[in-house]
PDB file of C-alpha atoms in Angstrom:
ATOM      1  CA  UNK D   1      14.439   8.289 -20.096  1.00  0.00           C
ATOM      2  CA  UNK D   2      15.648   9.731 -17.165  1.00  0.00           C
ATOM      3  CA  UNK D   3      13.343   9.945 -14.080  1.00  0.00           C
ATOM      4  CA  UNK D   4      14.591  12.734 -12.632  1.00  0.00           C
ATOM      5  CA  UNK D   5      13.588  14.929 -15.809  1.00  0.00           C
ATOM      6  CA  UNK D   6      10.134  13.657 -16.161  1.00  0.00           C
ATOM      7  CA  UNK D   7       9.121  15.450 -12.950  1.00  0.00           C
ATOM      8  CA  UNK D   8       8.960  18.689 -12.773  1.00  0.00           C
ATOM      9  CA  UNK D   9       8.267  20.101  -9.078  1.00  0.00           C
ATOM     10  CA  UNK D  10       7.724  24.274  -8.663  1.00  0.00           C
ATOM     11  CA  UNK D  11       8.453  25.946  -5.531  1.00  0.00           C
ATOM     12  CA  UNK D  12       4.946  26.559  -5.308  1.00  0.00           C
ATOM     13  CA  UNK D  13       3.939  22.884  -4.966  1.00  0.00           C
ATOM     14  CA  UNK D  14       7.248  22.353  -2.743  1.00  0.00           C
ATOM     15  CA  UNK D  15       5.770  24.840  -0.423  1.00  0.00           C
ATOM     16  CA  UNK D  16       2.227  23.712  -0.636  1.00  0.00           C
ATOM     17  CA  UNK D  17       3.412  20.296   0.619  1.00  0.00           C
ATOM     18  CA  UNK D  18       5.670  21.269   3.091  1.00  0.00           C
ATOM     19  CA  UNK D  19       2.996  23.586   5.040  1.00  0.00           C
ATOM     20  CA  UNK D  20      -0.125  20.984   4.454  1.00  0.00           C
ATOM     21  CA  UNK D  21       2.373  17.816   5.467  1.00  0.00           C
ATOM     22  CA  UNK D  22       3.326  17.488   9.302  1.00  0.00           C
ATOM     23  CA  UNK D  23       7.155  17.199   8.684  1.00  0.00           C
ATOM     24  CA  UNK D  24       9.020  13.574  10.088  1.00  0.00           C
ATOM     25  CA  UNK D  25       9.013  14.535  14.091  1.00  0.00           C
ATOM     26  CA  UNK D  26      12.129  15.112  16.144  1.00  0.00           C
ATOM     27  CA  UNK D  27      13.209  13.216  19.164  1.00  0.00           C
ATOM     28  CA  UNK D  28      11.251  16.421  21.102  1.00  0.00           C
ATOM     29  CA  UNK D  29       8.379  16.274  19.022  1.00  0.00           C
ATOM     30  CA  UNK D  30       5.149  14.748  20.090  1.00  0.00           C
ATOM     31  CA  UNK D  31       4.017  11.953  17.763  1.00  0.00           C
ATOM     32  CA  UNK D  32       0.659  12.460  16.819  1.00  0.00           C
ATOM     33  CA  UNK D  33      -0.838  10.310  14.299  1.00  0.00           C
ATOM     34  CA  UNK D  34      -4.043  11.571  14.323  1.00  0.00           C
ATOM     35  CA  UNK D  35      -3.293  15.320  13.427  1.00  0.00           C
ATOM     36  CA  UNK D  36      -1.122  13.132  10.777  1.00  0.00           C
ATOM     37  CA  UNK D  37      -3.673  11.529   9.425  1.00  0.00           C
ATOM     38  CA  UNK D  38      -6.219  14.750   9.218  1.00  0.00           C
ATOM     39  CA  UNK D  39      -3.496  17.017   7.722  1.00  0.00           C
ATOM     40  CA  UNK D  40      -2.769  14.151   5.010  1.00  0.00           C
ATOM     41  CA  UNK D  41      -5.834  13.476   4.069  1.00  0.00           C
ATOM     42  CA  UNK D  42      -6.610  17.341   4.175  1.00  0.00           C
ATOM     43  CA  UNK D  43      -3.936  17.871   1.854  1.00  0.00           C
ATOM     44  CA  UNK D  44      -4.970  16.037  -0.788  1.00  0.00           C
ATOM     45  CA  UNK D  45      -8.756  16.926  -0.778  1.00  0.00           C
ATOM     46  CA  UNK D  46      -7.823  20.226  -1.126  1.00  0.00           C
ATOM     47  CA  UNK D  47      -5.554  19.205  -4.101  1.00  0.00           C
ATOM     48  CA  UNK D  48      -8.264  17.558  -5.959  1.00  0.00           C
ATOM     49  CA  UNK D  49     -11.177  19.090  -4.620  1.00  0.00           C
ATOM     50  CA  UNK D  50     -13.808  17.046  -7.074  1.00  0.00           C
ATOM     51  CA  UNK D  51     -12.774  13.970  -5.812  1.00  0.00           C
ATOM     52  CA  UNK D  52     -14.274  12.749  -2.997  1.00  0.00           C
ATOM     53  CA  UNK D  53     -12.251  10.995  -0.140  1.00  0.00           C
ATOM     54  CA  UNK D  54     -13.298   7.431  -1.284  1.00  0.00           C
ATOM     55  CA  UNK D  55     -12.083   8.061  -4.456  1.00  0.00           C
ATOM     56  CA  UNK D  56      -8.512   8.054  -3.946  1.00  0.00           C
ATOM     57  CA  UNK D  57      -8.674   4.528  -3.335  1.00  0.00           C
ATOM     58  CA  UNK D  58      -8.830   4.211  -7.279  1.00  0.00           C
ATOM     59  CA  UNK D  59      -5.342   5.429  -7.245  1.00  0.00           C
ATOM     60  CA  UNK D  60      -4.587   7.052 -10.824  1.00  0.00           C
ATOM     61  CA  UNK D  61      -7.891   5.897 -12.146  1.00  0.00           C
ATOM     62  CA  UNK D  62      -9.874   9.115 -10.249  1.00  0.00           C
ATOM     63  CA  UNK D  63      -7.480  11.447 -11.739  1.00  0.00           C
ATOM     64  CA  UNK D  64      -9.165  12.490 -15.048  1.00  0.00           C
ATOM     65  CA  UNK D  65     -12.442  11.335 -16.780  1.00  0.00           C
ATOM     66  CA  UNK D  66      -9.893   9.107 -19.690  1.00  0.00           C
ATOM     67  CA  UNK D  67      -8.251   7.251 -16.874  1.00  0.00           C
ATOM     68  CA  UNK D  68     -11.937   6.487 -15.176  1.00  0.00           C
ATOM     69  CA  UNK D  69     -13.518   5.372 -18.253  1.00  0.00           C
ATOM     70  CA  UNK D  70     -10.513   2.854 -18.959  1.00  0.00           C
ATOM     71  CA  UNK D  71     -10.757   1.502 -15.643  1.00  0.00           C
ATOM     72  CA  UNK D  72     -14.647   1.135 -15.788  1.00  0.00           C
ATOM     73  CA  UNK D  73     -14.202  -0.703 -18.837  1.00  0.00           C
ATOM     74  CA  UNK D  74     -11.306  -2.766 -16.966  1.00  0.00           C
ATOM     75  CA  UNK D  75     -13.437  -3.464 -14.511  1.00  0.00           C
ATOM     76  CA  UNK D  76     -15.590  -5.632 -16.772  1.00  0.00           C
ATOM     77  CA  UNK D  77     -12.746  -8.727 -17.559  1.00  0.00           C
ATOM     78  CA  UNK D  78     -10.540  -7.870 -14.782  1.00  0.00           C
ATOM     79  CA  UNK D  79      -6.635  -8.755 -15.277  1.00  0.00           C
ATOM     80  CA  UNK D  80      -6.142  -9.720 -11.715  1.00  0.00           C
ATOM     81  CA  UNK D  81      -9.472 -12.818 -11.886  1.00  0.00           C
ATOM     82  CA  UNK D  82      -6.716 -15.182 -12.519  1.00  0.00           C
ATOM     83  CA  UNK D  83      -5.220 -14.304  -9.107  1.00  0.00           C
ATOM     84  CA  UNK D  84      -8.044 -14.133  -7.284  1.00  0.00           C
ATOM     85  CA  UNK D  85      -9.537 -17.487  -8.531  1.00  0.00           C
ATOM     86  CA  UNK D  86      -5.878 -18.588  -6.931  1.00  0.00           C
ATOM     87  CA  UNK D  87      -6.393 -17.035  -3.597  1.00  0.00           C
ATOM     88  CA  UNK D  88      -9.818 -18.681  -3.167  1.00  0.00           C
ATOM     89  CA  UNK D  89      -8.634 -21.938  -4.253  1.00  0.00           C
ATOM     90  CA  UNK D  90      -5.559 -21.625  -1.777  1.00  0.00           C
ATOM     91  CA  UNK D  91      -8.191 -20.595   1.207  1.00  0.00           C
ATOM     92  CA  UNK D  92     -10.542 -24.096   0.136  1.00  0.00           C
ATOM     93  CA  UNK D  93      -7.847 -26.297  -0.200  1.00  0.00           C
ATOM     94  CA  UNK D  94      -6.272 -28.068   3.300  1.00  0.00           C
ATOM     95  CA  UNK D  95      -2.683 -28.069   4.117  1.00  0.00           C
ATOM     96  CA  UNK D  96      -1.438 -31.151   4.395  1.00  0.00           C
ATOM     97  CA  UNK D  97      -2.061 -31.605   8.432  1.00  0.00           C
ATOM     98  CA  UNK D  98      -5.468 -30.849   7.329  1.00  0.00           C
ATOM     99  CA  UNK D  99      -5.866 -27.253   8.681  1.00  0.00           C
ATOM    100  CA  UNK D 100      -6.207 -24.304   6.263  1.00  0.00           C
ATOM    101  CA  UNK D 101      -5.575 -20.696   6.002  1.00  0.00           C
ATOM    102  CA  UNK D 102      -9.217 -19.955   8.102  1.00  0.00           C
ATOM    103  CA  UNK D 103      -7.543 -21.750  11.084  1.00  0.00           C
ATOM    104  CA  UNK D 104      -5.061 -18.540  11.518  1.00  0.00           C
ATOM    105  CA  UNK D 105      -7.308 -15.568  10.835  1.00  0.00           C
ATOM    106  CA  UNK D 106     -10.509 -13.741  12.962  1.00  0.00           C
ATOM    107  CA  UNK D 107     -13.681 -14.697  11.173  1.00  0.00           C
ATOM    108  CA  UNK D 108     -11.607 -17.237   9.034  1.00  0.00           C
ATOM    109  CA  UNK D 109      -9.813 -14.817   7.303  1.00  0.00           C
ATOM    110  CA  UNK D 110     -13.260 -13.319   5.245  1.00  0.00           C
ATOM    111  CA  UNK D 111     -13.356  -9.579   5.796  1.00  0.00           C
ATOM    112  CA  UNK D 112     -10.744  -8.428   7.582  1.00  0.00           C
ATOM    113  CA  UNK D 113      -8.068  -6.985   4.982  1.00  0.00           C
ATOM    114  CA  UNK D 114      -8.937  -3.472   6.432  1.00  0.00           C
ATOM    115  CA  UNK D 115      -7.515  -4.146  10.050  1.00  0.00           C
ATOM    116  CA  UNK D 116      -3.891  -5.062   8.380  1.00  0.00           C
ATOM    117  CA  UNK D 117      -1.231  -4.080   9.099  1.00  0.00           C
ATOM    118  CA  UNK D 118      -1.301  -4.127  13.213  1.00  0.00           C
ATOM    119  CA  UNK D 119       0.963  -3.806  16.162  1.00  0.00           C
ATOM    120  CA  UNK D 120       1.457  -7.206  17.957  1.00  0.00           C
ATOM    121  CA  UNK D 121       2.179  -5.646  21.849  1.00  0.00           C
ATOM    122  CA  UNK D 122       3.594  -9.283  22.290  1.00  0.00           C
ATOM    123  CA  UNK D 123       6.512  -9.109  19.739  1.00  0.00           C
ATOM    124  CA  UNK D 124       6.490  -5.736  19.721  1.00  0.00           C
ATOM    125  CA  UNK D 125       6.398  -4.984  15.820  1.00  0.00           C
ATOM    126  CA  UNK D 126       3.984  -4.598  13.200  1.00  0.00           C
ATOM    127  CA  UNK D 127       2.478  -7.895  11.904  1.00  0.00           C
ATOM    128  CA  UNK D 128       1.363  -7.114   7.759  1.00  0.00           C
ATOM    129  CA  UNK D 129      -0.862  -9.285   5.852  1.00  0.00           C
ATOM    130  CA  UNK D 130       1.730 -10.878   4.258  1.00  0.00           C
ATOM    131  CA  UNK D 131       3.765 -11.772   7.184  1.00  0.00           C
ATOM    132  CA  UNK D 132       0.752 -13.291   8.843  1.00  0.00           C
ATOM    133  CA  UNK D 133      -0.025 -15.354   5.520  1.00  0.00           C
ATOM    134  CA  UNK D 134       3.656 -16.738   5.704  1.00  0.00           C
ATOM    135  CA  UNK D 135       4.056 -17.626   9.127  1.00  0.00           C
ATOM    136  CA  UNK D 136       0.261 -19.542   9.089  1.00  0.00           C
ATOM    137  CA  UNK D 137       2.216 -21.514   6.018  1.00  0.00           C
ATOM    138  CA  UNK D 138       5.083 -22.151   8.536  1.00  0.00           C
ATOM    139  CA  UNK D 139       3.313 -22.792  11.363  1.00  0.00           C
ATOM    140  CA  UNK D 140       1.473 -25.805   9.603  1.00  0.00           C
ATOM    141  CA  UNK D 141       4.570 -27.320   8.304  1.00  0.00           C
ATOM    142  CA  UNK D 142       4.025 -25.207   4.733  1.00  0.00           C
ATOM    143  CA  UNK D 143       6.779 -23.656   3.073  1.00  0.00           C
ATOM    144  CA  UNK D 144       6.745 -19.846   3.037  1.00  0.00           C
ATOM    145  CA  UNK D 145       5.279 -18.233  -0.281  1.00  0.00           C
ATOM    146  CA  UNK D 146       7.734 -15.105  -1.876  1.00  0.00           C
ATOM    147  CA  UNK D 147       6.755 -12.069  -1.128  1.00  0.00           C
ATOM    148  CA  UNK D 148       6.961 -10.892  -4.534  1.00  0.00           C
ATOM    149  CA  UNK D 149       5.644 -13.430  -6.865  1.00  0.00           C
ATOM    150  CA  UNK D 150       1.946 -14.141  -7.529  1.00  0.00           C
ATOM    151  CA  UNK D 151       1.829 -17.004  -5.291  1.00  0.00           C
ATOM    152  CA  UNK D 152       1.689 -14.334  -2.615  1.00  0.00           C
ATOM    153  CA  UNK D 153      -0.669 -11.675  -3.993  1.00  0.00           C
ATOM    154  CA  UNK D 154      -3.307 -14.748  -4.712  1.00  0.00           C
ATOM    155  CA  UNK D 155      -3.917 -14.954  -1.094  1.00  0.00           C
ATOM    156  CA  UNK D 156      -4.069 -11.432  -0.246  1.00  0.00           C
ATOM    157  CA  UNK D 157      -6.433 -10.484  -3.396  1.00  0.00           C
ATOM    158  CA  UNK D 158      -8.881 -12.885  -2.491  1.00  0.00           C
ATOM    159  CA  UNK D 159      -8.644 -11.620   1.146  1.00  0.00           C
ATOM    160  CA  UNK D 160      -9.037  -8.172   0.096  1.00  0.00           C
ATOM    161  CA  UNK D 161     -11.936  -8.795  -2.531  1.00  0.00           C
ATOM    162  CA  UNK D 162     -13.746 -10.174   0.167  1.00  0.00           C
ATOM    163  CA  UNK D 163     -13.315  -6.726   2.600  1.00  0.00           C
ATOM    164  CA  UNK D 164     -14.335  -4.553  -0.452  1.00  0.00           C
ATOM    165  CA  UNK D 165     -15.978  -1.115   0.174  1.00  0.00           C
ATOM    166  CA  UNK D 166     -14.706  -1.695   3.872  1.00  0.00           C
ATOM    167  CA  UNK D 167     -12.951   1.480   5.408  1.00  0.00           C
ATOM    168  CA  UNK D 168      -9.401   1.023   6.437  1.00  0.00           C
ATOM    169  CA  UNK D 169      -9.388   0.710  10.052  1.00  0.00           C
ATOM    170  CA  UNK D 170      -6.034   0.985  11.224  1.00  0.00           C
ATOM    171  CA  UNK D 171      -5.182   0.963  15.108  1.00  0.00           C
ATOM    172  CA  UNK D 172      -2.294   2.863  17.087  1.00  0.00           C
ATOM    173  CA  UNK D 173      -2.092   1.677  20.498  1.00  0.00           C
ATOM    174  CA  UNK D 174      -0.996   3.780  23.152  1.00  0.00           C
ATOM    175  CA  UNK D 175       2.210   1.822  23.070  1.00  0.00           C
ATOM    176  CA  UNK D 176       5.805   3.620  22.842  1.00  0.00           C
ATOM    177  CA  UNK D 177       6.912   1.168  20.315  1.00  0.00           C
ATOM    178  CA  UNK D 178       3.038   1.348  18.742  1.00  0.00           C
ATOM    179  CA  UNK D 179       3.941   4.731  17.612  1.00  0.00           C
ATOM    180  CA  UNK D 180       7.784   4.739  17.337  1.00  0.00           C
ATOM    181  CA  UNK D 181       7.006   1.809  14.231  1.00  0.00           C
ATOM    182  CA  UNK D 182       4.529   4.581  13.220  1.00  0.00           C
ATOM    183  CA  UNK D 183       6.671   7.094  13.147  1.00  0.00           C
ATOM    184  CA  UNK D 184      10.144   5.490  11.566  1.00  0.00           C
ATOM    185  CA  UNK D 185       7.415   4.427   9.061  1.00  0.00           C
ATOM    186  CA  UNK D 186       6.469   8.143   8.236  1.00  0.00           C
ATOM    187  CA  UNK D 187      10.243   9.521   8.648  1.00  0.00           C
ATOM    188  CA  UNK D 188      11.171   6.230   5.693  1.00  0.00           C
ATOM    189  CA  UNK D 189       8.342   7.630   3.467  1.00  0.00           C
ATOM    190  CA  UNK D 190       9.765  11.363   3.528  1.00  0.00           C
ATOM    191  CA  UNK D 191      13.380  10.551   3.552  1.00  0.00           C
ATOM    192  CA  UNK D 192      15.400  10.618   0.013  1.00  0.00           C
ATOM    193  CA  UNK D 193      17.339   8.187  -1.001  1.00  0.00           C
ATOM    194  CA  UNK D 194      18.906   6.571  -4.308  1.00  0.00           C
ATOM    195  CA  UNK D 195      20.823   8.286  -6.924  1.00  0.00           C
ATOM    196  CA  UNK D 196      17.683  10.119  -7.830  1.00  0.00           C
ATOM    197  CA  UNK D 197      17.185  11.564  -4.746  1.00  0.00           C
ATOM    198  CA  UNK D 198      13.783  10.780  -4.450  1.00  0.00           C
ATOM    199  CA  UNK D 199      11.986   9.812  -1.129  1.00  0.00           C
ATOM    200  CA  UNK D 200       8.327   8.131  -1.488  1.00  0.00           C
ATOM    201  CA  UNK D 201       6.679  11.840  -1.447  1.00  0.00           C
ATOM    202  CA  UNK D 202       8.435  13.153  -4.471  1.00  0.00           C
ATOM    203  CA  UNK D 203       6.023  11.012  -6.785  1.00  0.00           C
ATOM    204  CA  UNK D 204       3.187  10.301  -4.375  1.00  0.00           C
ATOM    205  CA  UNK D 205       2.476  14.049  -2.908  1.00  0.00           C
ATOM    206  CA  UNK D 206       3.872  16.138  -4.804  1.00  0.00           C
ATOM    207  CA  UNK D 207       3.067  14.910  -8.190  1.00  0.00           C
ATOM    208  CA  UNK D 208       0.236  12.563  -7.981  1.00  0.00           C
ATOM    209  CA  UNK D 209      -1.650  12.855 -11.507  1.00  0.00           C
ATOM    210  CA  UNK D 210       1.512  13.776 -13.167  1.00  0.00           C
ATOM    211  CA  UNK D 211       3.330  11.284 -16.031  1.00  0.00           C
ATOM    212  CA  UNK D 212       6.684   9.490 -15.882  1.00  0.00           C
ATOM    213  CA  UNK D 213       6.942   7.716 -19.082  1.00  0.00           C
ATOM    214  CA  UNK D 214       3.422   6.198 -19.368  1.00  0.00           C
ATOM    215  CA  UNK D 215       2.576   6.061 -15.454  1.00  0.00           C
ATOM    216  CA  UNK D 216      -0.015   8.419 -14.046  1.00  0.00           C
ATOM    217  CA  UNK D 217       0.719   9.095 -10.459  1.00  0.00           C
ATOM    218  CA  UNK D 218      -1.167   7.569  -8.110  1.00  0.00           C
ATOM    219  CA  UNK D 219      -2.152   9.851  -4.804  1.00  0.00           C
ATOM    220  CA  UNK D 220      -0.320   8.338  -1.255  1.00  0.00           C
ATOM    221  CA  UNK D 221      -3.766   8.400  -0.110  1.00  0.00           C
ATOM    222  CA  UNK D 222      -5.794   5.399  -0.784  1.00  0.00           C
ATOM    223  CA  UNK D 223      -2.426   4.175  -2.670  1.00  0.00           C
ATOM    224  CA  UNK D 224      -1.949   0.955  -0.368  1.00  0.00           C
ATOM    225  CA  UNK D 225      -6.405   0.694  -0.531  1.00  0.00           C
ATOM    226  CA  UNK D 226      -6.015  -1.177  -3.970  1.00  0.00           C
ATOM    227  CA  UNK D 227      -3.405  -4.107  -3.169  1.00  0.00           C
ATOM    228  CA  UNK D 228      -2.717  -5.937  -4.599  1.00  0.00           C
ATOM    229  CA  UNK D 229      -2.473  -5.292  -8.011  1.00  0.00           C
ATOM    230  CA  UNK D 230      -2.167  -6.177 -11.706  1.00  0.00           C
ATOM    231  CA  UNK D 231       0.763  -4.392 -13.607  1.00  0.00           C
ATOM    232  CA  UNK D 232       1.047  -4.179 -17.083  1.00  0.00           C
ATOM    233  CA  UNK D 233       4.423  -3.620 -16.767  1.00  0.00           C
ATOM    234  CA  UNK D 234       4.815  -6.637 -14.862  1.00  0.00           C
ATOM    235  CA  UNK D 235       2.218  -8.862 -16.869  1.00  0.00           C
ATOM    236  CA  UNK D 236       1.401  -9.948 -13.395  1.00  0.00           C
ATOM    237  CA  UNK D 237       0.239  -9.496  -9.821  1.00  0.00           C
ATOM    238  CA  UNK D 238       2.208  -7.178  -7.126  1.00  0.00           C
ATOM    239  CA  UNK D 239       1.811  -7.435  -3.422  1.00  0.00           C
ATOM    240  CA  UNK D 240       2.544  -4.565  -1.351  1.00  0.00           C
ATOM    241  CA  UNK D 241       6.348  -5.911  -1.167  1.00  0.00           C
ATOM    242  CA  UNK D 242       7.114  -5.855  -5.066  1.00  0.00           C
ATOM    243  CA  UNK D 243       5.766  -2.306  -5.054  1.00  0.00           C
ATOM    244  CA  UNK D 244       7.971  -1.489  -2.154  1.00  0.00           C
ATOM    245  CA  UNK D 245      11.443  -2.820  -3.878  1.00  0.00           C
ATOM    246  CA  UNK D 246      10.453  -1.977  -7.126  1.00  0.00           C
ATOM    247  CA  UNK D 247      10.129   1.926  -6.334  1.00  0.00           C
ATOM    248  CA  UNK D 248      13.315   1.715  -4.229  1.00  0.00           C
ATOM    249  CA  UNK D 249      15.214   0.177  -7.679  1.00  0.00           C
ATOM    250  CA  UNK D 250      13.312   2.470  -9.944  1.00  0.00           C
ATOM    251  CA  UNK D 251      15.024   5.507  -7.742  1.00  0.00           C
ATOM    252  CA  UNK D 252      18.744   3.511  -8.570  1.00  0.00           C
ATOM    253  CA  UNK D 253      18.269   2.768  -4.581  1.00  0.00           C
ATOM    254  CA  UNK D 254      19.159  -0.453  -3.129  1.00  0.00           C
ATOM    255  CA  UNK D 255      15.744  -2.477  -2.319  1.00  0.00           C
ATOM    256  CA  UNK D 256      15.483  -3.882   1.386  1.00  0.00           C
ATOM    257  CA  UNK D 257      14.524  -7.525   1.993  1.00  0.00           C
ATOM    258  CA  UNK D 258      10.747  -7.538   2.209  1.00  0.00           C
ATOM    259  CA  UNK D 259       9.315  -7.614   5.266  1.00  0.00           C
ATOM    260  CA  UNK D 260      12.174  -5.938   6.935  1.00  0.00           C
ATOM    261  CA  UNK D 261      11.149  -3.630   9.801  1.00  0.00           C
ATOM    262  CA  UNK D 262      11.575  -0.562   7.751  1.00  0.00           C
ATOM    263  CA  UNK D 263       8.747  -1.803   5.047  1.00  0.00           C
ATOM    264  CA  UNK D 264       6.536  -3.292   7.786  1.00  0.00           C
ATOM    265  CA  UNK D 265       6.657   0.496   9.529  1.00  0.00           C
ATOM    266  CA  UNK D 266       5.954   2.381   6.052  1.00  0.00           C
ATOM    267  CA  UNK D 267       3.232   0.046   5.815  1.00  0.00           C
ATOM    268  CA  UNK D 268       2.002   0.634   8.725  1.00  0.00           C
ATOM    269  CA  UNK D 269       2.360   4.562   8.184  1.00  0.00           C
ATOM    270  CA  UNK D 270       0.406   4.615   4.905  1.00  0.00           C
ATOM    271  CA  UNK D 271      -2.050   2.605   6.070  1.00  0.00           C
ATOM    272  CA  UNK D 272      -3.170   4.415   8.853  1.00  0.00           C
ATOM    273  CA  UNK D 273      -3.481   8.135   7.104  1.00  0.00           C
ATOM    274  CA  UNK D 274      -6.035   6.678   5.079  1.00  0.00           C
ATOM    275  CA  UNK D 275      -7.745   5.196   7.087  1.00  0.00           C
ATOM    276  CA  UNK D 276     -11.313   5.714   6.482  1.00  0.00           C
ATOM    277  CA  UNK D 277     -11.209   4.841   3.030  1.00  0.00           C
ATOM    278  CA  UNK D 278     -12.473   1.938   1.406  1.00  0.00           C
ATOM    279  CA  UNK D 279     -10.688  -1.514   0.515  1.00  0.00           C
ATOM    280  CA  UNK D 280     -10.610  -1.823  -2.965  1.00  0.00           C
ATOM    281  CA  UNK D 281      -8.325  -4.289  -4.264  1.00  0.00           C
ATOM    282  CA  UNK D 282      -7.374  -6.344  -5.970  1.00  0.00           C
ATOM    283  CA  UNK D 283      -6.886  -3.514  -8.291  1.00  0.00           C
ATOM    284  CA  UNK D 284      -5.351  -3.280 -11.739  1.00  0.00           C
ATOM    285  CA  UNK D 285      -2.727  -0.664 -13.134  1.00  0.00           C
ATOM    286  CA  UNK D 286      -1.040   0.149 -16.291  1.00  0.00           C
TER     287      UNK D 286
END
């Protein structure tokens, strides 16, 4: 089936977005996350006005009463326990110099999913979860994990189980490069690309709720709050970077490497404009 005709946008919701949205900023323009971050959030509250804020972090699972009950009842035997067994294992076991994952993270690594991604002022760039997973492998002789394979979302679900019901807390430094990441972030989630045309917003603001195929929507807001998750599709976990690549291949558009600078940035972006919201991964999807 072809994407492009199982979304239907009216000029009505075309204009709706583009008046509640802060458009990408020009070279002139002052970067402002923080009217960003209101009018995003603002946006979608008024979309869905009986949800509360929170609930966005449920993805497609606060859009109707069907969805909820299915994910209540998900809830119970949870897809994703495999995975997070795994990531709790992998945090008790040593490398083999006899250090561990709780060597390389603030409070040993417990809690603190909700202040990832940041800006490192030393290298300049944003540092994700993943990324800092990785190079604490590397840095005790371990070889890097894939970025999209389970090995990778193990880690990160057990990390993110154990910040649940924490508020995103996302910081911008007053930093020129703090905000230009920020910024090339928000510009790669509005920008179309692929034969489809599509840019990250197509599906994510202006049809959240809405069907392609099977797939229910999920909201931007709150959309990164549930990582990483269980697929059905993928009979598997994602991190963050398999859902990055496998949007930009669903849109016929040519994936980056994950972890480039322009993922890191999006990241970063999506992150931030819901901040406030509660951790609540690992999650599950259809």
């Amino acid at each position: 089936m072809n994407v492009r005709s199982a979304i239907h946008f009216t000029s009505a919701a075309l204009t709706l977005a583009m008046l509640a949205l802060t458009p990408p900023a020009t070279a002139a323009d002052k970067i402002d996350p923080v009217a960003d971050a209101k009018a995003f959030q603002k946006f979608f509250t008024d979309k869905f006005p009986k949800l509360k804020p929170e609930d966005f972090a449920n993805g497609p699972y606060s859009m109707n009463e069907d969805l909820h009950r299915q994910w209540v009842e998900k809830e119970q035997f949870p897809p994703y326990e495999f995975s997070l067994e795994m990531g709790k294992e992998m945090f008790s076991t040593p490398f083999k110099n006899g250090k561990s994952y709780a060597d390389c993270f603030p409070n040993k690594g417990i809690g603190i999913r909700q202040n990832y991604p940041y800006f490192d002022d030393k290298e300049g760039k944003v540092i994700t979860l993943e990324l800092a997973l990785n190079r604490c492998r590397e840095a005790n002789g371990e070889p890097p994990l894939s970025y999209v394979r389970d090995e990778m979302a193990a880690p990160t679900a057990y990390m993110a189980f154990t910040s649940r019901g924490k508020p995103f807390d996302i910081k911008i430094p007053n930093d020129p490069r703090a905000l230009e990441a920020y910024q090339s972030g928000k510009e790669y989630f509005y920008t179309r690309r692929g034969q489809f045309n599509f840019s990250c917003a197509t599906c994510h603001v202006q049809s959240p709720g809405e069907r392609i195929r099977a797939e229910v929507l999920a909201p931007a807001l709150g959309i990164l709050n549930a990582m990483p998750i269980y697929r059905s599709e993928w009979s598997g976990m994602g991190t963050t970077s398999r859902r990055f690549t496998t949007c930009n291949s669903q849109i016929r558009g040519v994936p980056l490497n994950p972890q480039d600078d322009e993922y890191r940035n999006l990241e970063y972006y999506l992150s931030y404009v819901s901040n406030g919201l509660p951790i609540s991964g690992p999650g599950a999807r259809p």
